[in-house]
Every structure is written in structure tokens, then in C-alpha cells.
Amino acid sequence: MSDEQGPPGIDTSVPHSARIWNYLLGGRDNYAVDRAAGDNVLAVFPGMVDITRHSRVFIGRVVRQLAEREGIRQFLDIGTGLPTHDNTHEIAQRVSPDCRVVYVDNDPLVLAHAHALLTSTPEGATAYIDADVRDPARILREAAGTLDLDRPVGLMLMGILGLVADDDECRAIIRTLMDALPAGSFLGLNDGTDTDPAYVKAIEGFNAKSGAVPYTPRGPERIERFFDGYELLEPGVVSCPRWRPEALLGEPDEVAVFGGLARKS
């Protein structure tokens, strides 16, 4: 990708979290400013690569859990990020081709690449909404064009609530979204935590110097409170490598990204 000029509407002089994440995952949809921000984090905390990769694997396990074991056929994926291998619709539609997926993000580069997210089986559907997580009413309004909100939905908030600093605002966003979904729906989320001092130091430096939207690591107990009112599935809110690992060869390492999955009764 050219580092001099991006698609219309994209400011390549300021790093963006979705593009930094793409860089850390080994992707190519990023610019020099994003790579510099990512490298600054890695210089302080090389384990950031592990966090991005474990977070990605966690998302895949959640989607498979919902599609294979819980019978969910509709997904609302907010904070999508840039397309990579095994996006939500690809995993879900391998399980059941009739799955319907709505992606939501507000990065113009994600919008520019949305065609990669809009492939679908003939039986299912995918759609993309250019919106901010802080506007849940609009997200629901537009998602209703693709999803039947009278049927269970898997709501996914992966790595996005760290960009909303206030816990009460996060809970209000979750409540607005989940209140609009019927019983049998699920909330899946993960975010970076304050459990590793080196990670916290790296994020503090990133927030102070990068110019990107600041990120707020939270303690696992604060993340767990986002699930209040819903039935957490085992093993609860844990470090992502420890959430239902598919190949268990001893206890997986703990990394500073925690997540969980809960059902609305």
C-alpha cells in the first residue's frame, strides 16, 4: 500500500487503531505512520503481537461456539477492523451457509476494503455499516435491514470498548444493543487488560505520543461487569488463550487480553 496517499477520506498522517492492529497481525493494509506507532509499542512490549493473535483466535472460537453449539445464525460484529483470514462471516457460513452477518466500523480504510467483507454464500448475507460504536441506535436501525432483530443475534464487541474510556458509557452502549435483541441472543467481547505492567506502559506511551484514539486497558473485573444481567458461559471472563482452547497441552499462557461470552435469558 502506498504510504504517500490513501483512498479518499483517509488521513495517512495520523495512525488508526484498525490499521495498527492490521500491521501487528502481519497484514499489509497500513501506512508508515501506523507501522511506526506499532513499532513504538513493540519496542516497549514485544508481547503485543501475542495479544493481537490470541485476540483473533478468540474471535474465531466465539463464532464457532455460537454457530456450531448455540445455533446462532445472525451476527452483529462491531469494531470489525480490516479484513483478514477467517472473518466472522467466513467462519459462520462454513458452519451454516444461511448465516447473516453485519459488520460495523468507522475507519474509512475498512470501508474502502469492505468488498472483502461483503462476500457471502447464496443462502446467507453480509452487510457493512459505516458507524461508530457510540451510536448504537443508528447501528440497530441500519442492521435491521439485514438482520431479523426478532430472532437471536450474536453481538460481538471485540477490542472496541477499550476505545471508550468511560465504563458507564460502555455499559449504556451494551444495554442499548442487547435490549433490542431477543432472549437467546449472545454478547461476546474482549479487550486489553491492566494485568501486565509492560503492556500498560506500552499503551500509556501509545496514548501519549501516537495521536490515535486513546486506548483504556481495564482490569478483568471491570470487563466482567460489562456482562452484568446476562448468563456468562464457562469459563467466564478469562485470558483469551484460556477461553475454551481447542487443543489443550497444559495450561495456556495468560496474556493481557481477556474476554467472555454470555447469553441473554
mmCIF file of C-alpha atoms in Angstrom:
data_model
loop_
_atom_site.group_PDB
_atom_site.id
_atom_site.type_symbol
_atom_site.label_atom_id
_atom_site.label_comp_id
_atom_site.label_asym_id
_atom_site.label_seq_id
_atom_site.Cartn_x
_atom_site.Cartn_y
_atom_site.Cartn_z
ATOM 1 C CA MET A 1 0.000 0.000 0.000
ATOM 2 C CA SER A 2 1.292 3.464 -0.859
ATOM 3 C CA ASP A 3 2.453 5.425 2.135
ATOM 4 C CA GLU A 4 2.038 8.747 0.348
ATOM 5 C CA GLN A 5 -1.640 8.719 -0.500
ATOM 6 C CA GLY A 6 -4.551 6.586 0.599
ATOM 7 C CA PRO A 7 -8.090 6.327 -0.713
ATOM 8 C CA PRO A 8 -10.215 9.493 -0.476
ATOM 9 C CA GLY A 9 -11.103 10.463 3.086
ATOM 10 C CA ILE A 10 -8.186 8.636 4.696
ATOM 11 C CA ASP A 11 -5.677 10.715 6.664
ATOM 12 C CA THR A 12 -2.368 8.877 6.327
ATOM 13 C CA SER A 13 -0.605 11.315 8.653
ATOM 14 C CA VAL A 14 -2.392 10.018 11.769
ATOM 15 C CA PRO A 15 -2.271 6.380 12.921
ATOM 16 C CA HIS A 16 -5.516 4.460 13.289
ATOM 17 C CA SER A 17 -6.127 1.549 15.651
ATOM 18 C CA ALA A 18 -7.561 -0.728 12.934
ATOM 19 C CA ARG A 19 -4.523 -0.221 10.716
ATOM 20 C CA ILE A 20 -2.061 -0.644 13.612
ATOM 21 C CA TRP A 21 -3.836 -3.889 14.537
ATOM 22 C CA ASN A 22 -3.580 -4.997 10.904
ATOM 23 C CA TYR A 23 0.165 -4.325 10.953
ATOM 24 C CA LEU A 24 0.670 -6.266 14.184
ATOM 25 C CA LEU A 25 -1.216 -9.203 12.669
ATOM 26 C CA GLY A 26 1.173 -9.169 9.699
ATOM 27 C CA GLY A 27 -1.254 -7.523 7.278
ATOM 28 C CA ARG A 28 -0.474 -5.050 4.510
ATOM 29 C CA ASP A 29 -3.381 -2.609 4.873
ATOM 30 C CA ASN A 30 -1.485 0.033 6.830
ATOM 31 C CA TYR A 31 0.728 3.054 6.344
ATOM 32 C CA ALA A 32 4.137 4.173 7.583
ATOM 33 C CA VAL A 33 2.534 6.142 10.411
ATOM 34 C CA ASP A 34 0.691 3.012 11.574
ATOM 35 C CA ARG A 35 3.811 0.872 11.406
ATOM 36 C CA ALA A 36 5.771 3.479 13.359
ATOM 37 C CA ALA A 37 3.090 3.522 16.082
ATOM 38 C CA GLY A 38 3.059 -0.263 16.178
ATOM 39 C CA ASP A 39 6.841 -0.452 16.336
ATOM 40 C CA ASN A 40 6.882 2.013 19.237
ATOM 41 C CA VAL A 41 4.558 -0.285 21.160
ATOM 42 C CA LEU A 42 6.606 -3.356 20.271
ATOM 43 C CA ALA A 43 9.823 -1.661 21.401
ATOM 44 C CA VAL A 44 8.359 -1.389 24.906
ATOM 45 C CA PHE A 45 6.229 -4.532 24.822
ATOM 46 C CA PRO A 46 7.139 -7.197 22.224
ATOM 47 C CA GLY A 47 4.281 -9.333 23.550
ATOM 48 C CA MET A 48 1.791 -7.092 21.747
ATOM 49 C CA VAL A 49 1.997 -9.445 18.782
ATOM 50 C CA ASP A 50 0.826 -12.300 21.020
ATOM 51 C CA ILE A 51 -2.091 -10.194 22.246
ATOM 52 C CA THR A 52 -3.282 -9.429 18.708
ATOM 53 C CA ARG A 53 -3.011 -13.037 17.605
ATOM 54 C CA HIS A 54 -4.666 -14.526 20.676
ATOM 55 C CA SER A 55 -7.462 -11.986 20.345
ATOM 56 C CA ARG A 56 -8.005 -13.030 16.737
ATOM 57 C CA VAL A 57 -8.079 -16.727 17.651
ATOM 58 C CA PHE A 58 -10.562 -15.962 20.460
ATOM 59 C CA ILE A 59 -12.922 -14.323 17.978
ATOM 60 C CA GLY A 60 -12.868 -17.433 15.835
ATOM 61 C CA ARG A 61 -13.636 -19.681 18.807
ATOM 62 C CA VAL A 62 -16.552 -17.468 19.849
ATOM 63 C CA VAL A 63 -18.047 -17.508 16.347
ATOM 64 C CA ARG A 64 -17.699 -21.288 16.129
ATOM 65 C CA GLN A 65 -19.232 -21.702 19.591
ATOM 66 C CA LEU A 66 -22.209 -19.598 18.576
ATOM 67 C CA ALA A 67 -22.742 -21.149 15.156
ATOM 68 C CA GLU A 68 -21.933 -24.787 15.958
ATOM 69 C CA ARG A 69 -23.202 -25.223 19.513
ATOM 70 C CA GLU A 70 -25.690 -22.426 20.144
ATOM 71 C CA GLY A 71 -27.437 -22.394 16.768
ATOM 72 C CA ILE A 72 -26.874 -18.685 16.159
ATOM 73 C CA ARG A 73 -27.379 -17.699 12.537
ATOM 74 C CA GLN A 74 -27.109 -13.894 12.834
ATOM 75 C CA PHE A 75 -24.080 -11.841 13.893
ATOM 76 C CA LEU A 76 -23.580 -8.145 14.584
ATOM 77 C CA ASP A 77 -19.814 -7.552 14.606
ATOM 78 C CA ILE A 78 -18.967 -4.025 15.824
ATOM 79 C CA GLY A 79 -15.392 -2.813 15.557
ATOM 80 C CA THR A 80 -14.722 -5.131 12.663
ATOM 81 C CA GLY A 81 -11.271 -3.922 11.712
ATOM 82 C CA LEU A 82 -9.641 -4.651 8.395
ATOM 83 C CA PRO A 83 -10.470 -7.886 6.573
ATOM 84 C CA THR A 84 -8.100 -10.760 7.344
ATOM 85 C CA HIS A 85 -8.181 -14.532 7.037
ATOM 86 C CA ASP A 86 -11.250 -16.179 8.567
ATOM 87 C CA ASN A 87 -13.516 -13.202 9.084
ATOM 88 C CA THR A 88 -16.739 -13.687 11.043
ATOM 89 C CA HIS A 89 -18.905 -14.449 8.016
ATOM 90 C CA GLU A 90 -16.400 -16.966 6.634
ATOM 91 C CA ILE A 91 -16.299 -18.948 9.875
ATOM 92 C CA ALA A 92 -20.054 -18.764 10.479
ATOM 93 C CA GLN A 93 -21.050 -19.654 6.927
ATOM 94 C CA ARG A 94 -18.740 -22.662 6.909
ATOM 95 C CA VAL A 95 -20.839 -23.952 9.796
ATOM 96 C CA SER A 96 -24.164 -22.934 8.264
ATOM 97 C CA PRO A 97 -24.348 -21.252 4.852
ATOM 98 C CA ASP A 98 -27.511 -19.346 5.799
ATOM 99 C CA CYS A 99 -25.733 -17.187 8.428
ATOM 100 C CA ARG A 100 -26.236 -13.437 8.113
ATOM 101 C CA VAL A 101 -23.527 -11.032 9.291
ATOM 102 C CA VAL A 102 -23.464 -7.255 9.679
ATOM 103 C CA TYR A 103 -20.079 -5.606 10.175
ATOM 104 C CA VAL A 104 -19.714 -2.159 11.745
ATOM 105 C CA ASP A 105 -16.658 0.104 11.741
ATOM 106 C CA ASN A 106 -15.899 3.786 11.273
ATOM 107 C CA ASP A 107 -12.442 3.611 9.686
ATOM 108 C CA PRO A 108 -12.544 4.861 6.052
ATOM 109 C CA LEU A 109 -9.919 2.272 5.101
ATOM 110 C CA VAL A 110 -12.151 -0.521 6.408
ATOM 111 C CA LEU A 111 -14.944 0.950 4.293
ATOM 112 C CA ALA A 112 -12.627 1.014 1.275
ATOM 113 C CA HIS A 113 -11.935 -2.695 1.768
ATOM 114 C CA ALA A 114 -15.478 -3.622 2.725
ATOM 115 C CA HIS A 115 -15.945 -5.538 -0.520
ATOM 116 C CA ALA A 116 -13.801 -8.276 1.044
ATOM 117 C CA LEU A 117 -16.318 -8.449 3.899
ATOM 118 C CA LEU A 118 -19.354 -8.490 1.655
ATOM 119 C CA THR A 119 -18.813 -11.851 0.030
ATOM 120 C CA SER A 120 -21.413 -14.362 1.087
ATOM 121 C CA THR A 121 -22.894 -17.726 0.380
ATOM 122 C CA PRO A 122 -26.069 -17.516 -1.724
ATOM 123 C CA GLU A 123 -28.086 -18.709 1.262
ATOM 124 C CA GLY A 124 -26.719 -16.085 3.683
ATOM 125 C CA ALA A 125 -25.925 -12.388 3.621
ATOM 126 C CA THR A 126 -23.292 -9.898 4.716
ATOM 127 C CA ALA A 127 -23.536 -6.130 5.052
ATOM 128 C CA TYR A 128 -21.297 -3.304 6.234
ATOM 129 C CA ILE A 129 -22.313 -0.232 8.244
ATOM 130 C CA ASP A 130 -20.041 2.806 8.490
ATOM 131 C CA ALA A 131 -20.834 3.871 12.062
ATOM 132 C CA ASP A 132 -19.324 4.496 15.496
ATOM 133 C CA VAL A 133 -19.933 2.154 18.431
ATOM 134 C CA ARG A 134 -21.057 5.239 20.373
ATOM 135 C CA ASP A 135 -24.146 5.454 18.152
ATOM 136 C CA PRO A 136 -25.865 2.142 18.943
ATOM 137 C CA ALA A 137 -29.328 3.380 17.925
ATOM 138 C CA ARG A 138 -28.123 4.053 14.398
ATOM 139 C CA ILE A 139 -26.324 0.710 14.270
ATOM 140 C CA LEU A 140 -29.501 -1.124 15.227
ATOM 141 C CA ARG A 141 -31.599 0.852 12.762
ATOM 142 C CA GLU A 142 -29.306 0.040 9.854
ATOM 143 C CA ALA A 143 -28.590 -3.541 10.925
ATOM 144 C CA ALA A 144 -32.309 -4.276 10.791
ATOM 145 C CA GLY A 145 -32.055 -4.066 7.011
ATOM 146 C CA THR A 146 -30.073 -7.337 7.015
ATOM 147 C CA LEU A 147 -30.781 -8.993 10.363
ATOM 148 C CA ASP A 148 -34.118 -10.049 11.829
ATOM 149 C CA LEU A 149 -33.871 -8.478 15.266
ATOM 150 C CA ASP A 150 -36.773 -10.597 16.477
ATOM 151 C CA ARG A 151 -34.508 -13.653 16.209
ATOM 152 C CA PRO A 152 -31.374 -14.309 18.304
ATOM 153 C CA VAL A 153 -28.221 -12.421 17.334
ATOM 154 C CA GLY A 154 -24.601 -12.872 18.348
ATOM 155 C CA LEU A 155 -23.388 -9.385 19.288
ATOM 156 C CA MET A 156 -19.600 -9.091 19.081
ATOM 157 C CA LEU A 157 -17.662 -6.218 20.641
ATOM 158 C CA MET A 158 -14.101 -7.364 20.132
ATOM 159 C CA GLY A 159 -11.343 -4.988 21.179
ATOM 160 C CA ILE A 160 -13.588 -1.971 20.704
ATOM 161 C CA LEU A 161 -14.689 -0.916 24.200
ATOM 162 C CA GLY A 162 -11.113 -0.006 25.126
ATOM 163 C CA LEU A 163 -11.613 2.959 22.792
ATOM 164 C CA VAL A 164 -14.480 4.143 25.029
ATOM 165 C CA ALA A 165 -12.828 5.361 28.224
ATOM 166 C CA ASP A 166 -15.902 5.657 30.455
ATOM 167 C CA ASP A 167 -17.245 2.400 31.909
ATOM 168 C CA ASP A 168 -20.759 3.796 32.299
ATOM 169 C CA GLU A 169 -20.815 4.749 28.623
ATOM 170 C CA CYS A 170 -19.674 1.236 27.705
ATOM 171 C CA ARG A 171 -22.462 -0.280 29.786
ATOM 172 C CA ALA A 172 -25.007 2.071 28.200
ATOM 173 C CA ILE A 173 -23.871 1.019 24.727
ATOM 174 C CA ILE A 174 -24.146 -2.660 25.622
ATOM 175 C CA ARG A 175 -27.528 -2.171 27.261
ATOM 176 C CA THR A 176 -28.956 -0.313 24.245
ATOM 177 C CA LEU A 177 -27.764 -3.004 21.860
ATOM 178 C CA MET A 178 -28.740 -6.008 23.961
ATOM 179 C CA ASP A 179 -32.130 -4.563 24.948
ATOM 180 C CA ALA A 180 -33.013 -4.519 21.252
ATOM 181 C CA LEU A 181 -32.180 -8.216 20.840
ATOM 182 C CA PRO A 182 -34.421 -11.103 21.927
ATOM 183 C CA ALA A 183 -33.786 -13.765 24.537
ATOM 184 C CA GLY A 184 -31.355 -16.357 23.224
ATOM 185 C CA SER A 185 -29.017 -13.678 21.895
ATOM 186 C CA PHE A 186 -25.377 -13.564 22.997
ATOM 187 C CA LEU A 187 -22.809 -10.942 23.946
ATOM 188 C CA GLY A 188 -19.191 -11.721 23.142
ATOM 189 C CA LEU A 189 -16.433 -9.253 23.929
ATOM 190 C CA ASN A 190 -12.775 -8.998 24.698
ATOM 191 C CA ASP A 191 -10.350 -6.177 25.482
ATOM 192 C CA GLY A 192 -6.849 -5.461 26.678
ATOM 193 C CA THR A 193 -6.344 -5.573 30.442
ATOM 194 C CA ASP A 194 -4.126 -3.994 33.075
ATOM 195 C CA THR A 195 -2.817 -7.403 34.162
ATOM 196 C CA ASP A 196 0.639 -6.925 32.586
ATOM 197 C CA PRO A 197 2.586 -3.813 33.655
ATOM 198 C CA ALA A 198 4.696 -3.878 30.468
ATOM 199 C CA TYR A 199 1.534 -3.797 28.346
ATOM 200 C CA VAL A 200 0.091 -0.930 30.387
ATOM 201 C CA LYS A 201 3.334 1.042 29.988
ATOM 202 C CA ALA A 202 3.310 0.452 26.230
ATOM 203 C CA ILE A 203 -0.301 1.607 25.929
ATOM 204 C CA GLU A 204 0.397 4.704 28.041
ATOM 205 C CA GLY A 205 3.215 5.611 25.660
ATOM 206 C CA PHE A 206 0.980 4.926 22.666
ATOM 207 C CA ASN A 207 -1.780 7.128 24.060
ATOM 208 C CA ALA A 208 0.638 9.969 24.834
ATOM 209 C CA LYS A 209 2.555 10.010 21.560
ATOM 210 C CA SER A 210 0.675 8.400 18.686
ATOM 211 C CA GLY A 211 -2.150 10.862 18.072
ATOM 212 C CA ALA A 212 -4.559 7.961 17.640
ATOM 213 C CA VAL A 213 -7.725 7.495 19.700
ATOM 214 C CA PRO A 214 -6.516 6.564 23.228
ATOM 215 C CA TYR A 215 -6.992 3.006 24.421
ATOM 216 C CA THR A 216 -8.004 2.133 28.001
ATOM 217 C CA PRO A 217 -6.867 -1.224 29.434
ATOM 218 C CA ARG A 218 -9.237 -2.416 32.166
ATOM 219 C CA GLY A 219 -8.981 -4.956 34.931
ATOM 220 C CA PRO A 220 -10.719 -8.301 34.309
ATOM 221 C CA GLU A 221 -13.282 -7.495 36.993
ATOM 222 C CA ARG A 222 -14.284 -4.307 35.138
ATOM 223 C CA ILE A 223 -14.676 -6.273 31.911
ATOM 224 C CA GLU A 224 -16.729 -8.886 33.732
ATOM 225 C CA ARG A 225 -19.154 -6.178 34.899
ATOM 226 C CA PHE A 226 -19.989 -5.478 31.265
ATOM 227 C CA PHE A 227 -21.738 -8.859 31.314
ATOM 228 C CA ASP A 228 -23.961 -7.994 34.300
ATOM 229 C CA GLY A 229 -27.512 -9.160 33.676
ATOM 230 C CA TYR A 230 -26.500 -11.924 31.269
ATOM 231 C CA GLU A 231 -25.573 -15.578 31.804
ATOM 232 C CA LEU A 232 -21.815 -15.980 31.403
ATOM 233 C CA LEU A 233 -20.779 -19.224 29.768
ATOM 234 C CA GLU A 234 -17.936 -21.187 31.318
ATOM 235 C CA PRO A 235 -15.130 -20.441 31.964
ATOM 236 C CA GLY A 236 -16.324 -16.850 32.477
ATOM 237 C CA VAL A 237 -14.078 -13.881 31.727
ATOM 238 C CA VAL A 238 -10.541 -15.172 31.343
ATOM 239 C CA SER A 239 -7.364 -14.502 29.393
ATOM 240 C CA CYS A 240 -8.260 -15.237 25.773
ATOM 241 C CA PRO A 241 -5.909 -18.227 25.306
ATOM 242 C CA ARG A 242 -7.691 -19.858 28.264
ATOM 243 C CA TRP A 243 -11.207 -19.449 26.853
ATOM 244 C CA ARG A 244 -12.214 -22.909 25.641
ATOM 245 C CA PRO A 245 -8.874 -23.745 23.971
ATOM 246 C CA GLU A 246 -9.349 -26.245 21.188
ATOM 247 C CA ALA A 247 -6.057 -28.071 21.787
ATOM 248 C CA LEU A 248 -5.109 -28.233 25.457
ATOM 249 C CA LEU A 249 -1.473 -29.124 26.055
ATOM 250 C CA GLY A 250 -1.112 -27.896 29.601
ATOM 251 C CA GLU A 251 -2.409 -24.564 30.898
ATOM 252 C CA PRO A 252 -2.178 -21.883 28.178
ATOM 253 C CA ASP A 253 -0.155 -18.781 28.984
ATOM 254 C CA GLU A 254 -2.010 -15.758 30.306
ATOM 255 C CA VAL A 255 -1.837 -12.672 28.110
ATOM 256 C CA ALA A 256 -3.250 -9.216 28.808
ATOM 257 C CA VAL A 257 -6.409 -9.602 26.749
ATOM 258 C CA PHE A 258 -9.471 -11.066 28.476
ATOM 259 C CA GLY A 259 -12.858 -11.973 27.126
ATOM 260 C CA GLY A 260 -16.034 -13.932 27.582
ATOM 261 C CA LEU A 261 -19.388 -14.906 26.110
ATOM 262 C CA ALA A 262 -22.811 -14.556 27.725
ATOM 263 C CA ARG A 263 -26.400 -15.458 26.897
ATOM 264 C CA LYS A 264 -29.430 -13.202 27.256
ATOM 265 C CA SER A 265 -32.213 -15.065 29.027
#
